[in-house]
JSON list of C-alpha atoms in Angstrom, two decimals:
[
{"chain": "A", "resi": 1, "resn": "MET", "atom": "CA", "xyz": [-113.36, 47.23, -118.22]},
{"chain": "A", "resi": 2, "resn": "ASN", "atom": "CA", "xyz": [-110.48, 47.32, -120.69]},
{"chain": "A", "resi": 3, "resn": "THR", "atom": "CA", "xyz": [-107.64, 44.85, -120.77]},
{"chain": "A", "resi": 4, "resn": "PRO", "atom": "CA", "xyz": [-104.47, 46.28, -119.23]},
{"chain": "A", "resi": 5, "resn": "GLN", "atom": "CA", "xyz": [-101.82, 46.48, -121.93]},
{"chain": "A", "resi": 6, "resn": "LYS", "atom": "CA", "xyz": [-98.62, 45.54, -120.15]},
{"chain": "A", "resi": 7, "resn": "TRP", "atom": "CA", "xyz": [-97.13, 44.04, -117.01]},
{"chain": "A", "resi": 8, "resn": "LEU", "atom": "CA", "xyz": [-93.68, 44.48, -115.57]},
{"chain": "A", "resi": 9, "resn": "ARG", "atom": "CA", "xyz": [-92.37, 41.93, -113.09]},
{"chain": "A", "resi": 10, "resn": "PHE", "atom": "CA", "xyz": [-89.27, 42.47, -110.96]},
{"chain": "A", "resi": 11, "resn": "LEU", "atom": "CA", "xyz": [-87.50, 40.27, -108.43]},
{"chain": "A", "resi": 12, "resn": "ILE", "atom": "CA", "xyz": [-86.29, 42.25, -105.40]},
{"chain": "A", "resi": 13, "resn": "ASN", "atom": "CA", "xyz": [-83.53, 40.63, -103.34]},
{"chain": "A", "resi": 14, "resn": "GLU", "atom": "CA", "xyz": [-83.44, 43.10, -100.45]},
{"chain": "A", "resi": 15, "resn": "ASP", "atom": "CA", "xyz": [-82.17, 42.06, -97.03]},
{"chain": "A", "resi": 16, "resn": "CYS", "atom": "CA", "xyz": [-85.08, 43.63, -95.15]},
{"chain": "A", "resi": 17, "resn": "THR", "atom": "CA", "xyz": [-88.52, 42.82, -93.81]},
{"chain": "A", "resi": 18, "resn": "PHE", "atom": "CA", "xyz": [-91.69, 43.11, -95.88]},
{"chain": "A", "resi": 19, "resn": "GLU", "atom": "CA", "xyz": [-92.72, 46.19, -93.89]},
{"chain": "A", "resi": 20, "resn": "GLN", "atom": "CA", "xyz": [-89.34, 47.84, -94.46]},
{"chain": "A", "resi": 21, "resn": "LEU", "atom": "CA", "xyz": [-89.59, 47.18, -98.20]},
{"chain": "A", "resi": 22, "resn": "LEU", "atom": "CA", "xyz": [-93.09, 48.67, -98.29]},
{"chain": "A", "resi": 23, "resn": "ASP", "atom": "CA", "xyz": [-91.90, 51.78, -96.41]},
{"chain": "A", "resi": 24, "resn": "ASN", "atom": "CA", "xyz": [-89.15, 52.21, -98.98]},
{"chain": "A", "resi": 25, "resn": "LEU", "atom": "CA", "xyz": [-91.56, 51.74, -101.89]},
{"chain": "A", "resi": 26, "resn": "GLU", "atom": "CA", "xyz": [-94.06, 54.19, -100.38]},
{"chain": "A", "resi": 27, "resn": "GLN", "atom": "CA", "xyz": [-91.36, 56.86, -100.35]},
{"chain": "A", "resi": 28, "resn": "THR", "atom": "CA", "xyz": [-90.16, 55.85, -103.80]},
{"chain": "A", "resi": 29, "resn": "PHE", "atom": "CA", "xyz": [-93.57, 56.15, -105.47]},
{"chain": "A", "resi": 30, "resn": "ASN", "atom": "CA", "xyz": [-95.15, 58.61, -103.02]},
{"chain": "A", "resi": 31, "resn": "SER", "atom": "CA", "xyz": [-98.08, 56.27, -102.47]},
{"chain": "A", "resi": 32, "resn": "THR", "atom": "CA", "xyz": [-99.63, 54.18, -99.69]},
{"chain": "A", "resi": 33, "resn": "PHE", "atom": "CA", "xyz": [-99.66, 50.39, -99.86]},
{"chain": "A", "resi": 34, "resn": "THR", "atom": "CA", "xyz": [-102.56, 48.51, -98.34]},
{"chain": "A", "resi": 35, "resn": "TYR", "atom": "CA", "xyz": [-102.58, 44.91, -97.15]},
{"chain": "A", "resi": 36, "resn": "LYS", "atom": "CA", "xyz": [-104.29, 42.67, -94.66]},
{"chain": "A", "resi": 37, "resn": "ASN", "atom": "CA", "xyz": [-102.33, 41.56, -91.61]},
{"chain": "A", "resi": 38, "resn": "ASP", "atom": "CA", "xyz": [-102.49, 37.90, -92.67]},
{"chain": "A", "resi": 39, "resn": "SER", "atom": "CA", "xyz": [-101.84, 38.61, -96.35]},
{"chain": "A", "resi": 40, "resn": "SER", "atom": "CA", "xyz": [-98.53, 38.29, -98.18]},
{"chain": "A", "resi": 41, "resn": "ILE", "atom": "CA", "xyz": [-99.59, 40.79, -100.85]},
{"chain": "A", "resi": 42, "resn": "ALA", "atom": "CA", "xyz": [-99.66, 44.59, -100.70]},
{"chain": "A", "resi": 43, "resn": "LYS", "atom": "CA", "xyz": [-101.13, 46.92, -103.34]},
{"chain": "A", "resi": 44, "resn": "ALA", "atom": "CA", "xyz": [-100.94, 50.56, -104.36]},
{"chain": "A", "resi": 45, "resn": "LYS", "atom": "CA", "xyz": [-102.87, 52.24, -107.18]},
{"chain": "A", "resi": 46, "resn": "LEU", "atom": "CA", "xyz": [-101.32, 55.18, -108.99]},
{"chain": "A", "resi": 47, "resn": "ASP", "atom": "CA", "xyz": [-102.58, 57.15, -111.97]},
{"chain": "A", "resi": 48, "resn": "ASP", "atom": "CA", "xyz": [-100.51, 55.28, -114.57]},
{"chain": "A", "resi": 49, "resn": "PHE", "atom": "CA", "xyz": [-100.19, 51.83, -113.03]},
{"chain": "A", "resi": 50, "resn": "THR", "atom": "CA", "xyz": [-101.05, 49.53, -110.14]},
{"chain": "A", "resi": 51, "resn": "ILE", "atom": "CA", "xyz": [-98.30, 48.00, -108.00]},
{"chain": "A", "resi": 52, "resn": "MET", "atom": "CA", "xyz": [-98.47, 44.62, -106.27]},
{"chain": "A", "resi": 53, "resn": "VAL", "atom": "CA", "xyz": [-95.76, 43.46, -103.86]},
{"chain": "A", "resi": 54, "resn": "HIS", "atom": "CA", "xyz": [-95.51, 39.78, -102.95]},
{"chain": "A", "resi": 55, "resn": "ASP", "atom": "CA", "xyz": [-93.81, 38.84, -99.69]},
{"chain": "A", "resi": 56, "resn": "LYS", "atom": "CA", "xyz": [-91.26, 36.03, -99.69]},
{"chain": "A", "resi": 57, "resn": "ILE", "atom": "CA", "xyz": [-92.65, 34.77, -96.36]},
{"chain": "A", "resi": 58, "resn": "ASP", "atom": "CA", "xyz": [-96.08, 33.27, -95.70]},
{"chain": "A", "resi": 59, "resn": "ARG", "atom": "CA", "xyz": [-97.37, 35.57, -92.97]},
{"chain": "A", "resi": 60, "resn": "ILE", "atom": "CA", "xyz": [-99.76, 32.97, -91.55]},
{"chain": "A", "resi": 61, "resn": "PHE", "atom": "CA", "xyz": [-97.47, 29.95, -91.29]},
{"chain": "A", "resi": 62, "resn": "ASP", "atom": "CA", "xyz": [-94.15, 31.86, -91.20]},
{"chain": "A", "resi": 63, "resn": "ILE", "atom": "CA", "xyz": [-92.55, 29.77, -93.92]},
{"chain": "A", "resi": 64, "resn": "ALA", "atom": "CA", "xyz": [-90.48, 30.85, -96.91]},
{"chain": "A", "resi": 65, "resn": "LEU", "atom": "CA", "xyz": [-92.45, 31.07, -100.16]},
{"chain": "A", "resi": 66, "resn": "ARG", "atom": "CA", "xyz": [-89.64, 32.17, -102.47]},
{"chain": "A", "resi": 67, "resn": "PRO", "atom": "CA", "xyz": [-86.08, 33.52, -102.25]},
{"chain": "A", "resi": 68, "resn": "THR", "atom": "CA", "xyz": [-86.99, 37.06, -103.36]},
{"chain": "A", "resi": 69, "resn": "TYR", "atom": "CA", "xyz": [-89.78, 39.61, -103.14]},
{"chain": "A", "resi": 70, "resn": "ILE", "atom": "CA", "xyz": [-91.85, 40.03, -106.31]},
{"chain": "A", "resi": 71, "resn": "LEU", "atom": "CA", "xyz": [-92.80, 43.48, -107.54]},
{"chain": "A", "resi": 72, "resn": "SER", "atom": "CA", "xyz": [-95.45, 43.61, -110.29]},
{"chain": "A", "resi": 73, "resn": "PHE", "atom": "CA", "xyz": [-96.67, 46.66, -112.22]},
{"chain": "A", "resi": 74, "resn": "MET", "atom": "CA", "xyz": [-99.91, 46.60, -114.20]},
{"chain": "A", "resi": 75, "resn": "ILE", "atom": "CA", "xyz": [-99.82, 49.55, -116.60]},
{"chain": "A", "resi": 76, "resn": "ALA", "atom": "CA", "xyz": [-103.11, 51.18, -117.57]},
{"chain": "A", "resi": 77, "resn": "ARG", "atom": "CA", "xyz": [-104.09, 50.61, -121.19]},
{"chain": "A", "resi": 78, "resn": "ASP", "atom": "CA", "xyz": [-104.26, 54.28, -122.15]},
{"chain": "A", "resi": 79, "resn": "LYS", "atom": "CA", "xyz": [-100.78, 54.84, -120.72]},
{"chain": "A", "resi": 80, "resn": "CYS", "atom": "CA", "xyz": [-99.09, 52.09, -122.71]},
{"chain": "A", "resi": 81, "resn": "LEU", "atom": "CA", "xyz": [-98.76, 54.24, -125.82]},
{"chain": "A", "resi": 82, "resn": "ASN", "atom": "CA", "xyz": [-96.37, 56.33, -123.76]},
{"chain": "A", "resi": 83, "resn": "CYS", "atom": "CA", "xyz": [-93.17, 54.29, -123.91]},
{"chain": "A", "resi": 84, "resn": "HIS", "atom": "CA", "xyz": [-91.71, 56.37, -121.09]},
{"chain": "A", "resi": 85, "resn": "VAL", "atom": "CA", "xyz": [-93.89, 54.72, -118.40]},
{"chain": "A", "resi": 86, "resn": "GLU", "atom": "CA", "xyz": [-91.71, 51.60, -118.26]},
{"chain": "A", "resi": 87, "resn": "GLU", "atom": "CA", "xyz": [-88.54, 53.70, -118.32]},
{"chain": "A", "resi": 88, "resn": "HIS", "atom": "CA", "xyz": [-89.95, 55.91, -115.55]},
{"chain": "A", "resi": 89, "resn": "ILE", "atom": "CA", "xyz": [-90.60, 52.88, -113.31]},
{"chain": "A", "resi": 90, "resn": "GLN", "atom": "CA", "xyz": [-87.11, 51.48, -113.79]},
{"chain": "A", "resi": 91, "resn": "THR", "atom": "CA", "xyz": [-85.43, 54.85, -113.30]},
{"chain": "A", "resi": 92, "resn": "THR", "atom": "CA", "xyz": [-87.47, 55.51, -110.15]},
{"chain": "A", "resi": 93, "resn": "LEU", "atom": "CA", "xyz": [-86.45, 52.18, -108.62]},
{"chain": "A", "resi": 94, "resn": "THR", "atom": "CA", "xyz": [-82.78, 52.71, -109.44]},
{"chain": "A", "resi": 95, "resn": "SER", "atom": "CA", "xyz": [-82.67, 56.31, -108.21]},
{"chain": "A", "resi": 96, "resn": "HIS", "atom": "CA", "xyz": [-84.02, 55.18, -104.82]},
{"chain": "A", "resi": 97, "resn": "GLY", "atom": "CA", "xyz": [-81.43, 52.43, -104.43]},
{"chain": "A", "resi": 98, "resn": "ILE", "atom": "CA", "xyz": [-83.77, 49.49, -105.04]},
{"chain": "A", "resi": 99, "resn": "THR", "atom": "CA", "xyz": [-81.87, 46.72, -106.79]},
{"chain": "A", "resi": 100, "resn": "TYR", "atom": "CA", "xyz": [-84.04, 44.59, -109.05]},
{"chain": "A", "resi": 101, "resn": "GLN", "atom": "CA", "xyz": [-83.91, 41.88, -111.68]},
{"chain": "A", "resi": 102, "resn": "GLN", "atom": "CA", "xyz": [-86.53, 41.99, -114.40]},
{"chain": "A", "resi": 103, "resn": "SER", "atom": "CA", "xyz": [-88.39, 38.71, -114.84]},
{"chain": "A", "resi": 104, "resn": "GLN", "atom": "CA", "xyz": [-90.55, 37.63, -117.77]},
{"chain": "A", "resi": 105, "resn": "VAL", "atom": "CA", "xyz": [-91.95, 34.14, -117.22]},
{"chain": "A", "resi": 106, "resn": "LYS", "atom": "CA", "xyz": [-93.61, 32.14, -119.98]},
{"chain": "A", "resi": 107, "resn": "ASP", "atom": "CA", "xyz": [-97.26, 31.29, -119.24]},
{"chain": "A", "resi": 108, "resn": "LEU", "atom": "CA", "xyz": [-97.34, 33.30, -116.03]},
{"chain": "A", "resi": 109, "resn": "ALA", "atom": "CA", "xyz": [-100.98, 34.04, -115.16]},
{"chain": "A", "resi": 110, "resn": "TYR", "atom": "CA", "xyz": [-101.66, 37.50, -113.71]},
{"chain": "A", "resi": 111, "resn": "PRO", "atom": "CA", "xyz": [-104.81, 37.85, -111.57]},
{"chain": "A", "resi": 112, "resn": "ILE", "atom": "CA", "xyz": [-107.05, 40.87, -112.08]},
{"chain": "A", "resi": 113, "resn": "GLU", "atom": "CA", "xyz": [-109.71, 41.67, -109.50]},
{"chain": "A", "resi": 114, "resn": "LEU", "atom": "CA", "xyz": [-113.32, 41.45, -110.60]},
{"chain": "A", "resi": 115, "resn": "PRO", "atom": "CA", "xyz": [-115.71, 44.33, -109.82]},
{"chain": "A", "resi": 116, "resn": "PHE", "atom": "CA", "xyz": [-118.04, 41.79, -108.17]},
{"chain": "A", "resi": 117, "resn": "TRP", "atom": "CA", "xyz": [-117.77, 38.62, -106.07]},
{"chain": "A", "resi": 118, "resn": "GLN", "atom": "CA", "xyz": [-118.20, 35.69, -108.44]},
{"chain": "A", "resi": 119, "resn": "ALA", "atom": "CA", "xyz": [-119.90, 32.77, -106.68]},
{"chain": "A", "resi": 120, "resn": "PRO", "atom": "CA", "xyz": [-117.03, 30.26, -106.47]},
{"chain": "A", "resi": 121, "resn": "ASN", "atom": "CA", "xyz": [-118.98, 26.99, -106.62]},
{"chain": "A", "resi": 122, "resn": "ASN", "atom": "CA", "xyz": [-121.29, 27.68, -109.54]},
{"chain": "A", "resi": 123, "resn": "ASP", "atom": "CA", "xyz": [-120.86, 26.96, -113.23]},
{"chain": "A", "resi": 124, "resn": "LEU", "atom": "CA", "xyz": [-120.76, 29.66, -115.86]},
{"chain": "A", "resi": 125, "resn": "VAL", "atom": "CA", "xyz": [-123.45, 29.82, -118.53]},
{"chain": "A", "resi": 126, "resn": "ILE", "atom": "CA", "xyz": [-121.77, 30.37, -121.89]},
{"chain": "A", "resi": 127, "resn": "LYS", "atom": "CA", "xyz": [-123.37, 31.66, -125.08]},
{"chain": "A", "resi": 128, "resn": "SER", "atom": "CA", "xyz": [-121.66, 32.45, -128.38]},
{"chain": "A", "resi": 129, "resn": "SER", "atom": "CA", "xyz": [-122.57, 34.13, -131.62]},
{"chain": "A", "resi": 130, "resn": "GLY", "atom": "CA", "xyz": [-120.10, 34.61, -134.46]},
{"chain": "A", "resi": 131, "resn": "ASP", "atom": "CA", "xyz": [-116.79, 35.77, -132.99]},
{"chain": "A", "resi": 132, "resn": "LYS", "atom": "CA", "xyz": [-118.39, 36.96, -129.74]},
{"chain": "A", "resi": 133, "resn": "LEU", "atom": "CA", "xyz": [-118.67, 34.92, -126.57]},
{"chain": "A", "resi": 134, "resn": "THR", "atom": "CA", "xyz": [-120.53, 35.81, -123.39]},
{"chain": "A", "resi": 135, "resn": "ALA", "atom": "CA", "xyz": [-120.19, 34.05, -120.04]},
{"chain": "A", "resi": 136, "resn": "TYR", "atom": "CA", "xyz": [-122.63, 34.65, -117.17]},
{"chain": "A", "resi": 137, "resn": "CYS", "atom": "CA", "xyz": [-121.91, 33.96, -113.50]},
{"chain": "A", "resi": 138, "resn": "LYS", "atom": "CA", "xyz": [-123.81, 34.13, -110.23]},
{"chain": "A", "resi": 139, "resn": "ILE", "atom": "CA", "xyz": [-122.71, 36.77, -107.73]},
{"chain": "A", "resi": 140, "resn": "TRP", "atom": "CA", "xyz": [-122.44, 36.83, -103.94]},
{"chain": "A", "resi": 141, "resn": "TYR", "atom": "CA", "xyz": [-123.04, 40.09, -102.09]},
{"chain": "A", "resi": 142, "resn": "LYS", "atom": "CA", "xyz": [-121.64, 38.45, -98.96]},
{"chain": "A", "resi": 143, "resn": "PRO", "atom": "CA", "xyz": [-120.43, 34.88, -98.28]},
{"chain": "A", "resi": 144, "resn": "ALA", "atom": "CA", "xyz": [-122.96, 32.31, -99.59]},
{"chain": "A", "resi": 145, "resn": "LYS", "atom": "CA", "xyz": [-125.60, 35.03, -100.13]},
{"chain": "A", "resi": 146, "resn": "TYR", "atom": "CA", "xyz": [-126.59, 35.45, -103.77]},
{"chain": "A", "resi": 147, "resn": "SER", "atom": "CA", "xyz": [-127.09, 38.86, -105.33]},
{"chain": "A", "resi": 148, "resn": "LYS", "atom": "CA", "xyz": [-129.97, 39.74, -107.65]},
{"chain": "A", "resi": 149, "resn": "PHE", "atom": "CA", "xyz": [-127.35, 40.75, -110.22]},
{"chain": "A", "resi": 150, "resn": "THR", "atom": "CA", "xyz": [-125.63, 38.53, -112.78]},
{"chain": "A", "resi": 151, "resn": "GLY", "atom": "CA", "xyz": [-121.96, 38.90, -113.66]},
{"chain": "A", "resi": 152, "resn": "ILE", "atom": "CA", "xyz": [-121.19, 39.18, -117.36]},
{"chain": "A", "resi": 153, "resn": "PHE", "atom": "CA", "xyz": [-117.94, 38.48, -119.22]},
{"chain": "A", "resi": 154, "resn": "GLN", "atom": "CA", "xyz": [-118.18, 39.66, -122.84]},
{"chain": "A", "resi": 155, "resn": "PHE", "atom": "CA", "xyz": [-115.35, 38.59, -125.16]},
{"chain": "A", "resi": 156, "resn": "SER", "atom": "CA", "xyz": [-115.01, 40.16, -128.61]},
{"chain": "A", "resi": 157, "resn": "ASP", "atom": "CA", "xyz": [-113.00, 39.01, -131.66]},
{"chain": "A", "resi": 158, "resn": "VAL", "atom": "CA", "xyz": [-112.70, 35.50, -130.23]},
{"chain": "A", "resi": 159, "resn": "TRP", "atom": "CA", "xyz": [-110.07, 33.29, -131.86]},
{"chain": "A", "resi": 160, "resn": "ALA", "atom": "CA", "xyz": [-110.29, 30.14, -129.73]},
{"chain": "A", "resi": 161, "resn": "MET", "atom": "CA", "xyz": [-111.82, 28.76, -126.55]},
{"chain": "A", "resi": 162, "resn": "ARG", "atom": "CA", "xyz": [-111.15, 25.64, -124.47]},
{"chain": "A", "resi": 163, "resn": "PHE", "atom": "CA", "xyz": [-112.01, 24.05, -121.13]},
{"chain": "A", "resi": 164, "resn": "GLU", "atom": "CA", "xyz": [-109.42, 22.76, -118.67]},
{"chain": "A", "resi": 165, "resn": "ARG", "atom": "CA", "xyz": [-109.86, 20.58, -115.58]},
{"chain": "A", "resi": 166, "resn": "ASN", "atom": "CA", "xyz": [-107.63, 19.10, -112.92]},
{"chain": "A", "resi": 167, "resn": "LYS", "atom": "CA", "xyz": [-105.34, 22.10, -112.66]},
{"chain": "A", "resi": 168, "resn": "GLN", "atom": "CA", "xyz": [-104.08, 23.67, -109.48]},
{"chain": "A", "resi": 169, "resn": "LEU", "atom": "CA", "xyz": [-106.50, 26.15, -107.93]},
{"chain": "A", "resi": 170, "resn": "ALA", "atom": "CA", "xyz": [-104.06, 28.95, -108.76]},
{"chain": "A", "resi": 171, "resn": "TYR", "atom": "CA", "xyz": [-104.08, 27.69, -112.36]},
{"chain": "A", "resi": 172, "resn": "TYR", "atom": "CA", "xyz": [-100.54, 27.39, -113.73]},
{"chain": "A", "resi": 173, "resn": "SER", "atom": "CA", "xyz": [-97.65, 26.42, -111.50]},
{"chain": "A", "resi": 174, "resn": "HIS", "atom": "CA", "xyz": [-96.34, 29.89, -112.35]},
{"chain": "A", "resi": 175, "resn": "CYS", "atom": "CA", "xyz": [-99.05, 32.24, -111.15]},
{"chain": "A", "resi": 176, "resn": "ASP", "atom": "CA", "xyz": [-98.91, 35.47, -109.19]},
{"chain": "A", "resi": 177, "resn": "GLY", "atom": "CA", "xyz": [-100.98, 34.99, -106.04]},
{"chain": "A", "resi": 178, "resn": "ASP", "atom": "CA", "xyz": [-103.77, 37.29, -104.98]},
{"chain": "A", "resi": 179, "resn": "ASP", "atom": "CA", "xyz": [-106.06, 38.00, -102.06]},
{"chain": "A", "resi": 180, "resn": "PHE", "atom": "CA", "xyz": [-109.09, 39.00, -104.12]},
{"chain": "A", "resi": 181, "resn": "ASN", "atom": "CA", "xyz": [-112.57, 37.68, -103.40]},
{"chain": "A", "resi": 182, "resn": "ALA", "atom": "CA", "xyz": [-112.82, 36.95, -107.11]},
{"chain": "A", "resi": 183, "resn": "CYS", "atom": "CA", "xyz": [-110.60, 37.49, -110.14]},
{"chain": "A", "resi": 184, "resn": "TYR", "atom": "CA", "xyz": [-109.89, 36.46, -113.69]},
{"chain": "A", "resi": 185, "resn": "TRP", "atom": "CA", "xyz": [-106.46, 35.91, -115.23]},
{"chain": "A", "resi": 186, "resn": "ILE", "atom": "CA", "xyz": [-104.48, 37.11, -118.24]},
{"chain": "A", "resi": 187, "resn": "ILE", "atom": "CA", "xyz": [-101.34, 35.45, -119.62]},
{"chain": "A", "resi": 188, "resn": "PRO", "atom": "CA", "xyz": [-99.26, 38.01, -121.56]},
{"chain": "A", "resi": 189, "resn": "GLU", "atom": "CA", "xyz": [-96.64, 35.44, -122.67]},
{"chain": "A", "resi": 190, "resn": "SER", "atom": "CA", "xyz": [-98.94, 32.58, -123.71]},
{"chain": "A", "resi": 191, "resn": "SER", "atom": "CA", "xyz": [-97.61, 29.39, -125.29]},
{"chain": "A", "resi": 192, "resn": "TRP", "atom": "CA", "xyz": [-101.10, 28.57, -126.57]},
{"chain": "A", "resi": 193, "resn": "LEU", "atom": "CA", "xyz": [-101.47, 31.94, -128.33]},
{"chain": "A", "resi": 194, "resn": "GLU", "atom": "CA", "xyz": [-97.97, 31.58, -129.79]},
{"chain": "A", "resi": 195, "resn": "GLN", "atom": "CA", "xyz": [-98.90, 28.14, -131.12]},
{"chain": "A", "resi": 196, "resn": "LEU", "atom": "CA", "xyz": [-102.06, 29.51, -132.75]},
{"chain": "A", "resi": 197, "resn": "LYS", "atom": "CA", "xyz": [-100.14, 32.35, -134.39]},
{"chain": "A", "resi": 198, "resn": "ASN", "atom": "CA", "xyz": [-97.47, 30.00, -135.76]},
{"chain": "A", "resi": 199, "resn": "GLU", "atom": "CA", "xyz": [-100.10, 27.67, -137.17]},
{"chain": "A", "resi": 200, "resn": "ARG", "atom": "CA", "xyz": [-101.99, 30.52, -138.83]},
{"chain": "A", "resi": 201, "resn": "GLN", "atom": "CA", "xyz": [-98.75, 31.98, -140.17]},
{"chain": "A", "resi": 202, "resn": "SER", "atom": "CA", "xyz": [-97.94, 28.71, -141.92]},
{"chain": "A", "resi": 203, "resn": "HIS", "atom": "CA", "xyz": [-101.24, 28.86, -143.86]},
{"chain": "A", "resi": 204, "resn": "PHE", "atom": "CA", "xyz": [-101.72, 32.64, -144.22]},
{"chain": "A", "resi": 205, "resn": "PRO", "atom": "CA", "xyz": [-98.32, 34.41, -144.10]},
{"chain": "A", "resi": 206, "resn": "ASP", "atom": "CA", "xyz": [-99.85, 37.91, -144.42]},
{"chain": "A", "resi": 207, "resn": "TRP", "atom": "CA", "xyz": [-102.71, 37.45, -141.92]},
{"chain": "A", "resi": 208, "resn": "GLN", "atom": "CA", "xyz": [-101.44, 40.20, -139.60]},
{"chain": "A", "resi": 209, "resn": "HIS", "atom": "CA", "xyz": [-101.85, 42.74, -142.42]},
{"chain": "A", "resi": 210, "resn": "TYR", "atom": "CA", "xyz": [-105.64, 42.43, -142.32]},
{"chain": "A", "resi": 211, "resn": "ASP", "atom": "CA", "xyz": [-106.26, 41.16, -138.75]},
{"chain": "A", "resi": 212, "resn": "CYS", "atom": "CA", "xyz": [-105.12, 44.17, -136.75]},
{"chain": "A", "resi": 213, "resn": "GLY", "atom": "CA", "xyz": [-105.06, 44.42, -132.96]},
{"chain": "A", "resi": 214, "resn": "ASP", "atom": "CA", "xyz": [-103.63, 42.34, -130.15]},
{"chain": "A", "resi": 215, "resn": "TYR", "atom": "CA", "xyz": [-104.99, 39.00, -128.99]},
{"chain": "A", "resi": 216, "resn": "TRP", "atom": "CA", "xyz": [-104.92, 38.01, -125.31]},
{"chain": "A", "resi": 217, "resn": "HIS", "atom": "CA", "xyz": [-105.11, 34.75, -123.39]},
{"chain": "A", "resi": 218, "resn": "TYR", "atom": "CA", "xyz": [-107.89, 35.15, -120.80]},
{"chain": "A", "resi": 219, "resn": "ILE", "atom": "CA", "xyz": [-108.98, 32.70, -118.09]},
{"chain": "A", "resi": 220, "resn": "VAL", "atom": "CA", "xyz": [-112.23, 32.66, -116.11]},
{"chain": "A", "resi": 221, "resn": "GLN", "atom": "CA", "xyz": [-113.30, 30.01, -113.63]},
{"chain": "A", "resi": 222, "resn": "SER", "atom": "CA", "xyz": [-116.44, 27.87, -113.82]},
{"chain": "A", "resi": 223, "resn": "ASP", "atom": "CA", "xyz": [-116.64, 25.80, -110.63]},
{"chain": "A", "resi": 224, "resn": "LYS", "atom": "CA", "xyz": [-114.14, 22.95, -111.31]},
{"chain": "A", "resi": 225, "resn": "PHE", "atom": "CA", "xyz": [-113.39, 24.10, -114.87]},
{"chain": "A", "resi": 226, "resn": "TYR", "atom": "CA", "xyz": [-111.17, 26.83, -116.23]},
{"chain": "A", "resi": 227, "resn": "VAL", "atom": "CA", "xyz": [-112.53, 28.48, -119.36]},
{"chain": "A", "resi": 228, "resn": "GLU", "atom": "CA", "xyz": [-109.71, 29.80, -121.52]},
{"chain": "A", "resi": 229, "resn": "VAL", "atom": "CA", "xyz": [-110.38, 32.29, -124.29]},
{"chain": "A", "resi": 230, "resn": "ILE", "atom": "CA", "xyz": [-108.14, 33.85, -126.91]},
{"chain": "A", "resi": 231, "resn": "ALA", "atom": "CA", "xyz": [-109.75, 37.16, -127.82]},
{"chain": "A", "resi": 232, "resn": "LYS", "atom": "CA", "xyz": [-108.93, 40.80, -128.42]},
{"chain": "A", "resi": 233, "resn": "GLN", "atom": "CA", "xyz": [-110.96, 42.29, -125.61]},
{"chain": "A", "resi": 234, "resn": "ILE", "atom": "CA", "xyz": [-113.01, 41.53, -122.53]},
{"chain": "A", "resi": 235, "resn": "GLU", "atom": "CA", "xyz": [-115.73, 43.72, -121.03]},
{"chain": "A", "resi": 236, "resn": "ILE", "atom": "CA", "xyz": [-116.99, 42.93, -117.55]},
{"chain": "A", "resi": 237, "resn": "SER", "atom": "CA", "xyz": [-120.26, 44.17, -116.08]},
{"chain": "A", "resi": 238, "resn": "LYS", "atom": "CA", "xyz": [-123.25, 43.12, -113.96]},
{"chain": "A", "resi": 239, "resn": "LYS", "atom": "CA", "xyz": [-126.97, 43.40, -114.69]},
{"chain": "A", "resi": 240, "resn": "GLN", "atom": "CA", "xyz": [-130.32, 42.15, -113.45]},
{"chain": "A", "resi": 241, "resn": "LEU", "atom": "CA", "xyz": [-131.23, 39.34, -115.84]},
{"chain": "A", "resi": 242, "resn": "ASN", "atom": "CA", "xyz": [-133.93, 36.69, -115.78]},
{"chain": "A", "resi": 243, "resn": "GLY", "atom": "CA", "xyz": [-133.79, 33.13, -117.05]},
{"chain": "A", "resi": 244, "resn": "ILE", "atom": "CA", "xyz": [-130.04, 32.81, -117.42]},
{"chain": "A", "resi": 245, "resn": "PHE", "atom": "CA", "xyz": [-129.60, 30.15, -114.75]},
{"chain": "A", "resi": 246, "resn": "LEU", "atom": "CA", "xyz": [-132.32, 27.56, -115.22]},
{"chain": "A", "resi": 247, "resn": "ALA", "atom": "CA", "xyz": [-132.85, 24.94, -112.50]},
{"chain": "A", "resi": 248, "resn": "LYS", "atom": "CA", "xyz": [-131.64, 21.45, -113.40]},
{"chain": "A", "resi": 249, "resn": "LYS", "atom": "CA", "xyz": [-134.38, 18.85, -113.85]}
]
């Protein structure tokens, strides 16, 4: 699984219902949006990007969540070299009469669905070697039923790692919601990564000449902890492994 390269986030202030907005977006992008009846999030997957639409109303409690709808685009990594993808999205919205305001929020965490159901109340097992870090997690195949497979997060070209506790369940106060069984997060505009770059720049002004490639701020959950990693890439898989999770004595 490669890291998506770019997100676009728009605020839509349309005087319509969530269903009406989805109908309009389905015609705009010639795609079908799926969502659960009690969910405030709808999704559509296209060839070049994935779209997520966040309702401004909580559909369960019928209360206002925010003043506008949120429209997020997650652009596929291999499409990001084509600078016309972003322009195409904006032109498509405008040509179909959808008024938007582009929003780029510092430290906004974007959830990305995992290809397995990470057991929510179990700790990760973390191992590191050089600039590589691997985290292992238990998997459910249905609620509270453990799979024989182990989930694996493999980080390469690791710059930094830290643990955080006592945060909100959705991590930062600015975090796109999700209705996934399990996910990890990426922060494209990370204050922590910016701080690390500035510090390194002060000691090694030409470091970017020999350290090529983009670093990302990743977050995975370990029971009550958040494990944050600055690395260039994450690969996610599952395998049958023995001896990873040893019983506590």
